[in-house]
CSV table of C-alpha atoms and ligand atoms in Angstrom, one decimal:
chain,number,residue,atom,x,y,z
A,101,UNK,CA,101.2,93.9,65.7
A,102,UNK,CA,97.7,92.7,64.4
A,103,UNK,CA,96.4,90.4,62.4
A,104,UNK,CA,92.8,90.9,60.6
A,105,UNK,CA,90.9,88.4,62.7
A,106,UNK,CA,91.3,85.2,64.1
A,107,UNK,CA,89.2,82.7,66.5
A,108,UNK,CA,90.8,82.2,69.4
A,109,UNK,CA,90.9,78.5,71.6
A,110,UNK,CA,87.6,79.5,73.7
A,111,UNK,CA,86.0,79.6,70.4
A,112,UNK,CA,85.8,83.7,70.5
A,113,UNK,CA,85.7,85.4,67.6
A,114,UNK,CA,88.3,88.4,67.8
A,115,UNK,CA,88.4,91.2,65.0
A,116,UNK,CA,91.6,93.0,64.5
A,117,UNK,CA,93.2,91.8,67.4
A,118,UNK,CA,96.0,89.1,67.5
A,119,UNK,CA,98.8,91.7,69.4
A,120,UNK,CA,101.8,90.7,70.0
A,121,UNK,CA,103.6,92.3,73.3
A,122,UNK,CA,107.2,91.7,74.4
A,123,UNK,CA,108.2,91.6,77.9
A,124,UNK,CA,111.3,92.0,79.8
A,125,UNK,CA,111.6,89.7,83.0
A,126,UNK,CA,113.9,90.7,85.4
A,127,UNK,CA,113.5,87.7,88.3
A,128,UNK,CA,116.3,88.9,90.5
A,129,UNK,CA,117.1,86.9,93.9
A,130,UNK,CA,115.7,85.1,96.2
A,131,UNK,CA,112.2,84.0,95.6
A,132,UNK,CA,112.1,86.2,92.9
A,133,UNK,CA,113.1,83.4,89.9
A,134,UNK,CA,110.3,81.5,91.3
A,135,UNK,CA,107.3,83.4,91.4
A,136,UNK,CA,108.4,84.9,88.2
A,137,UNK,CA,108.6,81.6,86.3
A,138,UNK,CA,105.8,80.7,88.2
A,139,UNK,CA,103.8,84.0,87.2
A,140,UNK,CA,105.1,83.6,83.5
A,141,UNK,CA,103.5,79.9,82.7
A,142,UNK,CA,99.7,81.2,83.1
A,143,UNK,CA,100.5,84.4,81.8
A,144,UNK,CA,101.9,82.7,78.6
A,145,UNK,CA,98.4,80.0,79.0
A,146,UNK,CA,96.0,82.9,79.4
A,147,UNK,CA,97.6,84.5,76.3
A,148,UNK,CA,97.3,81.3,74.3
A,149,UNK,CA,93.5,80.9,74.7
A,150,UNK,CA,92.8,85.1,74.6
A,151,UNK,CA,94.8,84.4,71.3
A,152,UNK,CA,97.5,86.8,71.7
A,153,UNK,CA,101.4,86.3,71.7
A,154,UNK,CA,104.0,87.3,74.4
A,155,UNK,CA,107.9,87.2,73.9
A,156,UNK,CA,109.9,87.3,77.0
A,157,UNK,CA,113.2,88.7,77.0
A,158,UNK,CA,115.3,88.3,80.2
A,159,UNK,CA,117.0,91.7,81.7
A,160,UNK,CA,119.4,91.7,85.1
A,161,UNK,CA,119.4,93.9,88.4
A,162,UNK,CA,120.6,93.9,91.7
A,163,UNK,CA,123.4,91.4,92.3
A,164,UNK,CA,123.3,89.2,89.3
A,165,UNK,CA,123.2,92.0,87.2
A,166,UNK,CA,126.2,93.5,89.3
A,167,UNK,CA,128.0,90.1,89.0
A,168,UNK,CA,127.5,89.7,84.9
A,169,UNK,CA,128.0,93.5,84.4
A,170,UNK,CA,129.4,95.5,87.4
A,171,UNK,CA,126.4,97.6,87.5
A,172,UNK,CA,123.3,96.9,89.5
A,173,UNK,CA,121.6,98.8,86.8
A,174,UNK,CA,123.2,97.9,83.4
A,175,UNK,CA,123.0,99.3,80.0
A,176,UNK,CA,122.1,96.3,79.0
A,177,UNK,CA,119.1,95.7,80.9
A,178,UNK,CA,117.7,99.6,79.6
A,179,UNK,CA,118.4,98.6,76.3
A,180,UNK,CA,115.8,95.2,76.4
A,181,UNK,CA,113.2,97.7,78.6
A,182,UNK,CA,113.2,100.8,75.7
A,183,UNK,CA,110.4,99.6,73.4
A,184,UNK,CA,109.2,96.8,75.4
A,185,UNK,CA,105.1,96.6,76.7
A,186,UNK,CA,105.8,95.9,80.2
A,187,UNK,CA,109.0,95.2,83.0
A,188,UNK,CA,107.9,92.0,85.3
A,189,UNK,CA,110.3,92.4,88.0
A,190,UNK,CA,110.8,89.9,91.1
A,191,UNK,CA,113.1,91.2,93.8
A,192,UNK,CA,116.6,92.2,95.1
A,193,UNK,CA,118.2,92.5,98.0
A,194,UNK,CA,119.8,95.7,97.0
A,195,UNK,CA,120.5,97.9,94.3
A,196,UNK,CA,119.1,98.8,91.0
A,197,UNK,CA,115.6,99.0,91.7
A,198,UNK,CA,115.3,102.5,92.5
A,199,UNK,CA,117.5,103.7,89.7
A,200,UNK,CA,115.0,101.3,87.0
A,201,UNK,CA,112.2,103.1,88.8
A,202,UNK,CA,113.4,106.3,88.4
A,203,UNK,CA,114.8,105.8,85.0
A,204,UNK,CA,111.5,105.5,83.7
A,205,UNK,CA,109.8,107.9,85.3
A,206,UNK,CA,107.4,104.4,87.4
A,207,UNK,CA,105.8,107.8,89.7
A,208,UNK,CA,102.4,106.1,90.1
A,209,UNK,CA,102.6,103.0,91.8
A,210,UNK,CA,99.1,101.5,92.5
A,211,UNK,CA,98.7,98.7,95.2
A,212,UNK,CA,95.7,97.1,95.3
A,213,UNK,CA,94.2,95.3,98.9
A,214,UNK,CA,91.6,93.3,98.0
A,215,UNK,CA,90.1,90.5,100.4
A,216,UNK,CA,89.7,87.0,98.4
A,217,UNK,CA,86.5,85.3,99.9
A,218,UNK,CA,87.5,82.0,100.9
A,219,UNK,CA,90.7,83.8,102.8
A,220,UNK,CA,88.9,85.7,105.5
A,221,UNK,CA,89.9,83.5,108.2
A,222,UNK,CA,93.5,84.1,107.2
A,223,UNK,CA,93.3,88.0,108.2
A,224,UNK,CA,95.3,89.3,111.1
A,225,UNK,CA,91.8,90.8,111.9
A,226,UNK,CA,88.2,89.2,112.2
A,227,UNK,CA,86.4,88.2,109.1
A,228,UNK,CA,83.5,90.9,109.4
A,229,UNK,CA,86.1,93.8,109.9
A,230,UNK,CA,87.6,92.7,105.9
A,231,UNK,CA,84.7,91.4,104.4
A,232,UNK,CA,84.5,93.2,101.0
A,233,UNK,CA,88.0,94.8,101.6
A,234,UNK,CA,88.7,97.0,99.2
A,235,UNK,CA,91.9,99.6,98.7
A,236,UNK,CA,93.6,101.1,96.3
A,237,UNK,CA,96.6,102.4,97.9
A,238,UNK,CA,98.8,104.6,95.2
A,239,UNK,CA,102.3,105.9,95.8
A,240,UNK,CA,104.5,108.0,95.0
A,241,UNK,CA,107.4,106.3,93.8
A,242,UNK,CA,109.7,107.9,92.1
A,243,UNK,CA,110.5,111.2,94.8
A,244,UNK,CA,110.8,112.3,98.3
A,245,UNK,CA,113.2,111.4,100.8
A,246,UNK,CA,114.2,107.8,98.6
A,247,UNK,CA,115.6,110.6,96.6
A,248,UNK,CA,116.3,113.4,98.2
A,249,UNK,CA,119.4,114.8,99.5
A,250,UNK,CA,121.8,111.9,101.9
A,251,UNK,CA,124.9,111.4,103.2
A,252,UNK,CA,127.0,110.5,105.6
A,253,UNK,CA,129.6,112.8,107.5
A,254,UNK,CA,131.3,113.4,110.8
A,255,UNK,CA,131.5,116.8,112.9
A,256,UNK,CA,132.7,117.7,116.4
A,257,UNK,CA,129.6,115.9,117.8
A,258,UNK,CA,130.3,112.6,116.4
A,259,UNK,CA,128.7,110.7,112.8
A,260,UNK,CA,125.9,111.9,111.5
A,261,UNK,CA,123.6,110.9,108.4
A,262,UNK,CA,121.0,111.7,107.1
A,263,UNK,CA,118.2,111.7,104.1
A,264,UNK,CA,115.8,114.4,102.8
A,265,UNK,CA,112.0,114.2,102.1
A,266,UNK,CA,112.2,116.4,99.3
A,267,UNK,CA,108.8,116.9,97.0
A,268,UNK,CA,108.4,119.0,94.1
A,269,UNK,CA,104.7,120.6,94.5
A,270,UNK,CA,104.1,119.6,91.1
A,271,UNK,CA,105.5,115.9,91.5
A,272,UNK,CA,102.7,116.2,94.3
A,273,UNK,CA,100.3,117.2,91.7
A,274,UNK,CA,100.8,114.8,89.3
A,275,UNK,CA,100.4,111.7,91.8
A,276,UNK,CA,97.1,113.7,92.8
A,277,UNK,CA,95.2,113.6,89.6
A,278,UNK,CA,96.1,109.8,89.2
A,279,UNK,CA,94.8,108.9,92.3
A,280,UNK,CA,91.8,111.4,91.9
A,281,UNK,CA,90.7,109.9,88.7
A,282,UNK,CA,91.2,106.7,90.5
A,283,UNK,CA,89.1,107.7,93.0
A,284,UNK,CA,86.3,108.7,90.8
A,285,UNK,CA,86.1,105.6,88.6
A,286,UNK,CA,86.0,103.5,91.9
A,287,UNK,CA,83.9,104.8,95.8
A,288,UNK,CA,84.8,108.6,95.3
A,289,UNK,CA,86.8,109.0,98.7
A,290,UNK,CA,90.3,110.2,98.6
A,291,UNK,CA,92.0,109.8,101.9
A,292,UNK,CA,95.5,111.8,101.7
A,293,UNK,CA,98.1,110.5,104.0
A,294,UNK,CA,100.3,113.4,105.3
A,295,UNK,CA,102.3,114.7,108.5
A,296,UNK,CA,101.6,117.8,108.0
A,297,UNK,CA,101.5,118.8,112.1
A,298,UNK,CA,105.6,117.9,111.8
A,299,UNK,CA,106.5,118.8,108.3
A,300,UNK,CA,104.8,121.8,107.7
A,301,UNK,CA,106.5,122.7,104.1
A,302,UNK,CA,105.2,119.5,101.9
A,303,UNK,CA,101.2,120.5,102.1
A,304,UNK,CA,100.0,117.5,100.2
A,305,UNK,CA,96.5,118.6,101.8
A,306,UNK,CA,96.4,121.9,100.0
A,307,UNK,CA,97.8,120.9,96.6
A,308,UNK,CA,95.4,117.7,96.8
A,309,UNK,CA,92.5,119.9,97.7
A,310,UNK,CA,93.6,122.3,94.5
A,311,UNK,CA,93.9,119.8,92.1
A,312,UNK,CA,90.3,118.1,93.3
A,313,UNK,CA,87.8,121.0,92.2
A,314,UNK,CA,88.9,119.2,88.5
A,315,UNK,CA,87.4,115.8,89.8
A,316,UNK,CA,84.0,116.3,91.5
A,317,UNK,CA,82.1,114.0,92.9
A,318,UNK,CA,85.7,112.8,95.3
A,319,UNK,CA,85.6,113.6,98.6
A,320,UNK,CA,89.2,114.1,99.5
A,321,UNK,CA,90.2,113.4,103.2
A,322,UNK,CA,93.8,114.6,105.1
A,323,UNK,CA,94.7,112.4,107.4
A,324,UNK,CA,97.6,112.0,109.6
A,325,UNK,CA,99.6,109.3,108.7
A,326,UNK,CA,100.0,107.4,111.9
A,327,UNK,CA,96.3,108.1,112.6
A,328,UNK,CA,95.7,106.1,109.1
A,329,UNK,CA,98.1,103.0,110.2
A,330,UNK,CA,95.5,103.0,113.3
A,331,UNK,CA,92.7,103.6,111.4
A,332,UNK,CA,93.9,100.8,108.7
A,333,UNK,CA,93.7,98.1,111.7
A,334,UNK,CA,90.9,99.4,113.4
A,335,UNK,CA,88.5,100.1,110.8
A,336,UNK,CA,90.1,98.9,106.9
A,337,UNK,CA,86.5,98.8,105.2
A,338,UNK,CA,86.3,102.7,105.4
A,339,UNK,CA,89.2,103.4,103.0
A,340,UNK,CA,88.6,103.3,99.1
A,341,UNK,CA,92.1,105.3,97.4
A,342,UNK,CA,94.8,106.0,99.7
A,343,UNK,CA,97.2,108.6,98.2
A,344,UNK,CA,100.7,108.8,100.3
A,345,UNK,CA,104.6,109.8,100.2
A,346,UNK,CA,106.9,106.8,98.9
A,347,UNK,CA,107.9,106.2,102.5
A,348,UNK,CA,104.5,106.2,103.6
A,349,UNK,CA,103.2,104.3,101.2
A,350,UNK,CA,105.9,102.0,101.6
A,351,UNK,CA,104.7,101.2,105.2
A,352,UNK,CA,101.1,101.4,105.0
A,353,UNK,CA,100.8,98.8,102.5
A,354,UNK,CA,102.6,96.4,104.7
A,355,UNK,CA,100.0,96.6,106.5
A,356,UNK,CA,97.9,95.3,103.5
A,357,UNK,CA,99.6,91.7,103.6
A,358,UNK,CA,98.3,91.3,106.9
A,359,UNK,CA,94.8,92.6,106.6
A,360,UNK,CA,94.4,90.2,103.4
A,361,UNK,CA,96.4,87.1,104.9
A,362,UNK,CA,99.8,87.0,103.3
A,363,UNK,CA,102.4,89.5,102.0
A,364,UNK,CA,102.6,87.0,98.9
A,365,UNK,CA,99.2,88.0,97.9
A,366,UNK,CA,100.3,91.3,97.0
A,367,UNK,CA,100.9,92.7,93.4
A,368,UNK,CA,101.8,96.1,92.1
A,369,UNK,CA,101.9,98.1,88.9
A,370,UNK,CA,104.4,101.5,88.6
A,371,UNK,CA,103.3,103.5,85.8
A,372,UNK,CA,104.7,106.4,83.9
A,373,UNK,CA,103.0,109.4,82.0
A,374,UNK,CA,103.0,106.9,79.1
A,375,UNK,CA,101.3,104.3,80.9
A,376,UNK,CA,104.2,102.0,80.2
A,377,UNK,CA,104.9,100.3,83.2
A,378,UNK,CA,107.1,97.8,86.1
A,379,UNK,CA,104.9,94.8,87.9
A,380,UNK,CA,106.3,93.5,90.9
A,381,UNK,CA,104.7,91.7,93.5
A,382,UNK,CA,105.1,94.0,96.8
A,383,UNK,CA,106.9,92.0,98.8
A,384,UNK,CA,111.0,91.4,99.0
A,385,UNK,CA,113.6,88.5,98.3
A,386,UNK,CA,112.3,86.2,101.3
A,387,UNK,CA,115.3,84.8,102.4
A,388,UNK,CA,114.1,82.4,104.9
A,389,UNK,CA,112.3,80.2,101.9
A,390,UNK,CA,114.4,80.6,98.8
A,391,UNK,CA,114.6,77.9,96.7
A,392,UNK,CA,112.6,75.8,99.0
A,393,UNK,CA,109.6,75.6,95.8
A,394,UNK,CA,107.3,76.8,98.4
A,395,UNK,CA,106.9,80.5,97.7
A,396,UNK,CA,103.7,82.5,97.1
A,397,UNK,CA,103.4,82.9,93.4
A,398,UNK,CA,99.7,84.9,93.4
A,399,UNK,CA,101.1,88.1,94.8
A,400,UNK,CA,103.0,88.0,90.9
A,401,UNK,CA,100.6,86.7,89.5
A,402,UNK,CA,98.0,89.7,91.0
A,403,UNK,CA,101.4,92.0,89.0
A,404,UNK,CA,100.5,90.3,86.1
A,405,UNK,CA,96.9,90.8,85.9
A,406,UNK,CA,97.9,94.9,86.5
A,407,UNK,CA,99.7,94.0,83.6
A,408,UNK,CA,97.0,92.8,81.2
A,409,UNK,CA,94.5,95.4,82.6
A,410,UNK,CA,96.9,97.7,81.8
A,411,UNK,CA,97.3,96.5,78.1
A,412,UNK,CA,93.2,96.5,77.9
A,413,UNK,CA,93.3,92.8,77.9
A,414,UNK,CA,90.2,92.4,80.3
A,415,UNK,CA,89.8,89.4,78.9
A,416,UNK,CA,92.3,87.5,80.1
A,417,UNK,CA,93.2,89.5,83.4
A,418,UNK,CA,89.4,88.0,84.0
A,419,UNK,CA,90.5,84.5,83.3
A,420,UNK,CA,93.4,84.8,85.9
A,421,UNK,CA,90.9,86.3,88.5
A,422,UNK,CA,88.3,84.0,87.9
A,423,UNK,CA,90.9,81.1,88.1
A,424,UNK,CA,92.7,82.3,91.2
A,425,UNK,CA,89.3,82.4,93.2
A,426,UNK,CA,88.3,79.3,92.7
A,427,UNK,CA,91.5,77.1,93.3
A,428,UNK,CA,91.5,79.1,97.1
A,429,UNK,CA,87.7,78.4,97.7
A,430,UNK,CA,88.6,74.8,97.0
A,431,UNK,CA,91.0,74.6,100.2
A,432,UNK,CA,94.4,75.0,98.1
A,433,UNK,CA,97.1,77.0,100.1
A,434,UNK,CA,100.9,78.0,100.1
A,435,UNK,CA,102.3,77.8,103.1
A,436,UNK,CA,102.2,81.6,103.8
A,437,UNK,CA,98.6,80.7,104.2
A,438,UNK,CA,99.2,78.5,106.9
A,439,UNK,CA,96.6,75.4,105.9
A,440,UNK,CA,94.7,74.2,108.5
A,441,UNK,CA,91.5,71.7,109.1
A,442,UNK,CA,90.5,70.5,105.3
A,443,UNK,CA,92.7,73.2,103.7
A,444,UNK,CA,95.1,71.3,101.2
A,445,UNK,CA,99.2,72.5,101.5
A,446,UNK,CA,100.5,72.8,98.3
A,447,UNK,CA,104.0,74.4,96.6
A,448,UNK,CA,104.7,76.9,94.1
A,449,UNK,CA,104.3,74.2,91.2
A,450,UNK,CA,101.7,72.4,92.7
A,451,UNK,CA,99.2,75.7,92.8
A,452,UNK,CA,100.5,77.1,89.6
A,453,UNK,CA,99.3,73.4,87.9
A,454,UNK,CA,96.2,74.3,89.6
A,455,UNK,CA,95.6,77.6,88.0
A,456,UNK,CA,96.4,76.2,84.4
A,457,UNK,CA,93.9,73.4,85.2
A,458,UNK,CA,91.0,75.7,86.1
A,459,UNK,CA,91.8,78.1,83.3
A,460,UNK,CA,91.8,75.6,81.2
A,461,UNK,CA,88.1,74.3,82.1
A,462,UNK,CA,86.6,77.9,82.4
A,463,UNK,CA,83.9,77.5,80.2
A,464,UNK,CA,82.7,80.8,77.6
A,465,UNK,CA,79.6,81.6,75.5
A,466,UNK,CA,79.2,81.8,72.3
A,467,UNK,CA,79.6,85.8,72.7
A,468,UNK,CA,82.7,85.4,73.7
A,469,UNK,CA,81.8,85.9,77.7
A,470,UNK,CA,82.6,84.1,80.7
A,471,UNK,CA,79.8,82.5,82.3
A,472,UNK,CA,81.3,82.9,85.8
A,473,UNK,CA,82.6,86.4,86.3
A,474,UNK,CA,85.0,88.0,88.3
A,475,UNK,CA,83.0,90.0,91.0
B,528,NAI,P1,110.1,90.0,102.5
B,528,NAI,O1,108.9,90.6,101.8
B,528,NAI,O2,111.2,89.4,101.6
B,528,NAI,O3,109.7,88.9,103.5
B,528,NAI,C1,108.8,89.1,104.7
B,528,NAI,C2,108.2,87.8,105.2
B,528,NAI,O4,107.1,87.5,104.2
B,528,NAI,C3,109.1,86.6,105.2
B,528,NAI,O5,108.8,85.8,106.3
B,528,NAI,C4,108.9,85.9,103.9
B,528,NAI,O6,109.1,84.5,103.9
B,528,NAI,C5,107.4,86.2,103.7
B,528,NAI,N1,107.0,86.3,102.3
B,528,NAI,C6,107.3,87.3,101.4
B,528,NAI,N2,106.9,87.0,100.2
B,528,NAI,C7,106.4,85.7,100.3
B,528,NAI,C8,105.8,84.9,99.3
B,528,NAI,N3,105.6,85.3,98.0
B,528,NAI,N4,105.4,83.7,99.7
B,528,NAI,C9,105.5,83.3,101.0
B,528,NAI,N5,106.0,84.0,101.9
B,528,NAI,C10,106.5,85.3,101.6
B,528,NAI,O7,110.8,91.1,103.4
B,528,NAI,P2,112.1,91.2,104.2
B,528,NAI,O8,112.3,89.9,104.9
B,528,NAI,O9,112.0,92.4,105.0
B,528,NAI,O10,113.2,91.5,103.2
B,528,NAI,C11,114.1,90.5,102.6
B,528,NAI,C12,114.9,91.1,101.5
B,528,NAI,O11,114.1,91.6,100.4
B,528,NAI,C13,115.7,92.3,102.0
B,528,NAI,O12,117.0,92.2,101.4
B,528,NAI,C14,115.0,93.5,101.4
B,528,NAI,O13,115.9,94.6,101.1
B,528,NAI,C15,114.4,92.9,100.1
B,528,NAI,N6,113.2,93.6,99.6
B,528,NAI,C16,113.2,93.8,98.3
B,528,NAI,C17,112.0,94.3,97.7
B,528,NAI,C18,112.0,94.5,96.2
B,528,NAI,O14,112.8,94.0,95.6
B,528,NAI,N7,111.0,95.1,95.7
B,528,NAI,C19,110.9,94.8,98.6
B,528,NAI,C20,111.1,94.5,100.0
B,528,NAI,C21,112.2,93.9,100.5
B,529,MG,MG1,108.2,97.7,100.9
C-alpha cells in the first residue's frame, strides 16, 4: 500500500513510500513470547520514525496451537500466513515447525555470525581469533534426512529406527545458486560442507562445482564437515558463506553462539523462491529461564532486521544495527552475556527500553542519512 509522499519523524522526505506490511507472530513457548514481544516494540518504533505501518496478526504452533486446535500446525495459522509479508516465529518444544517450514517451501535459511565489537571478550575463543568475524552460514532447510524416509520397527534382532538423508540433486542446486550469489555480493569464498568420504551418493561437491561456472569470481571449497567444525574453532576468520545439509547446518551454527558470545545473539531468515519468508532467532524454547524476564531478546531482534532487509527497508534495519551497537559498547548485558567488571546486568525490558532510547536519539541529515553508520 503507498501513499504519494510523506515526511517521516526523522524529518526525511520519502516519495511514494508509506507501505504498509502485515505480519503474523507466532511466539510459541518458552522464551519465545518474550523475545518476541520484546523484538515487536522496536520493530513497531523503527517503523514509526522510517514512516511505515506494521499490523501484527498472532498465528499458533507447537503446543499451544495443539491445545487451542489439536493440530501443531493448524489451518488456522496458514490461513493468517497466505498473503502476509513475513512469519516472526519464537520457539517450540515440539511440533509444527517443520511442517510451517515445509509448507512454504523456507529452503534457504541464512544464518548470519557476526562478532559485535564491544563483545569480543565474551567469545569462547580469544578476541584476535574473532575480530571482524564474519559468516554467512546458509542451510538447507526444507530436505534431507529431517525429511526423508523414518520409522520405527522391530525384527528378529531387536528395535530398530531409523531416518534417511535423502536430497534431490536439484534441491541441491537450488540452495547452491543462493548461496553462490551470496557469496559473490559478499568475500567470493564458498566453502561446501559435505561427507562425501562416507556418503558417497549426495555429491554436493560436484553439483556445487556445476552450478558455479554461472557465478565467477567464487571460489568454491569442499570440505569435510567435521574437518569444518574443527576448522570453525581453530581458525573462524577464514570462512565467508558456508553452504551445508539441514543437519549440518543445524550443528555448525551452534557453534556460532559460541564464537560470537551467546546463542541469544543469533537470528535467522528462511526464504522461499518468492522471497517471502520465516524469522526466528536460532536458538530453542530455553527452559531453564522462561518467564524469568531475563532472556536474550537481540538474537530476535537480529530476525527482525533479516526481516526489514528483506522488505528493502535498509533504512530502518540500519537504525536497529546502529542502535544495538551502541547500547553493548556502553556496558549493557543480558545475563547470557555474563556481566562482569563495569559491564551493567540488565533484563529483557530493561535492554529493550535501551534500544528504543538510543533509536530515538539517533540523529539524521537533512538527506535523509544517518550520520553514524552501521559498519
Ligand atoms: P536452547 O537454545 O533453548 O537453549 C540452550 C542454552 O542457551 C540454554 O542454557 C538457554 O538458557 C540458553 N539460551 C538460548 N537462548 C537464549 C536467549 N535468548 N537468552 C539467554 N539465554 C539463551 O536449546 P535446548 O536447551 O537444547 O532446547 C530447549 C528446547 O527448545 C527443546 O525442547 C528443543 O526442542 C527446543 N528447540 C526449539 C527450536 C526452535 O523452535 N526453533 C530450536 C532449538 C531447540
Ligand atoms: Mg538448532
Amino acid at each position: 500500500m503507498y501513499e504519494a509522499s510523506s515526511i517521516n519523524e526523522s524529518g526525511k522526505m520519502k516519495f511514494f513510500s508509506n507501505p504498509s506490511y502485515r505480519i503474523v507472530c507466532i511466539p510459541g513457548e518458552g522464551i519465545g513470547p518474550e523475545v518476541v514481544e520484546a523484538a515487536l516494540k522496536v520493530l513497531q518504533q523503527v517503523a514509526k520514525l522510517e514512516g511505515f505501518t506494521l499490523q501484527v496478526d498472532y498465528g499458533w504452533l507447537g503446543n499451544t496451537a495443539l491445545e487451542q486446535f489439536g493440530s501443531y500446525f493448524p489451518q488456522a495459522t496458514i490461513e493468517l500466513c497466505d498473503g502476509s509479508d513475513g512469519i516472526l516465529f519464537g520457539a517450540v518444544t515440539q511440533g509444527g515447525l517443520l511442517e510451517l517450514r515445509k509448507h512454504y517451501d523456507f529452503f534457504c535459511n541464512l544464518r548470519p555470525i557476526r562478532i559485535v565489537d564491544s563483545l569480543l571478550h565474551k567469545s569462547s575463543l580469544r578476541p584476535e581469533k574473532v575480530k571482524g568475524l564474519d559468516i554467512l552460514v546458509i542451510r538447507e532447510l526444507v530436505s534431507g534426512i529431517y525429511f526423508g524416509p523414518s520409522g520405527r520397527f522391530e525384527d528378529e534382532q531387536g528395535a530398530y529406527g531409523y531416518h534417511t538423508m535423502l536430497y534431490y540433486d536439484e534441491e541441491i542446486r537450488r540452495i547452491a545458486r543462493q548461496a553462490l550469489r551470496k557469496a559473490q555480493q559478499r568475500r567470493g569464498r564458498l566453502t561446501v560442507a559435505h561427507k562425501e568420504n562416507a556418503l558417497p551418493h549426495l555429491p554436493w561437491t560436484r553439483i556445487v562445482q556445476a552450478e558455479a561456472i554461472n557465478f565467477p569470481g567464487v571460489i568454491v571449497e569442499p570440505m569435510l564437515v567435521d574437518n569444518l567444525a574443527m576448522q570453525m574453532v581453530l581458525n573462524p576468520q577464514r570462512f565467508d558463506v558456508i553452504l551445508a545439509s539441514n543437519l549440518f547446518g543445524d550443528i555448525l551454527s551452534d557453534i556460532g553462539g559460541a564464537l560470537v558470545g551467546s546463542l541469544g545473539l543469533l537470528g535467522s531468515a528462511s526464504l522461499n523462491a518468492d522471497g517471502f519468508g520465516l524469522y526466528e532467532p536460532i536458538h530453542g524454547t530455553a527452559p531453564d529461564i522462561a518467564g524469568l524476564g531475563i532472556a536474550n531478546p537481540l538474537g530476535t531482534l537480529g530476525a527482525c532486521v533479516l526481516m526489514l532487509q528483506q522488505w528493502g527497508e535498509a533504512g530502518a534495519a540500519q537504525r536497529i544495527l546502529v542502535a544495538q551497537d551502541k547500547v553493548l559498547a556502553k556496558g549493557y548485558r543480558t545475563a547470557d552475556l555474563s556481566p562482569q567488571g563495569s559491564e551493567i546486568l540488565v533484563n529483557t525490558e530493561e535492554i529493550i527500553d535501551l534500544l528504543l532510547a538510543e533509536i530515538c536519539s539517533e540523529k539524521y541529515s537533512e538527506s535523509g542519512v544517518l550520520y553514524e553508520s552501521y559498519k
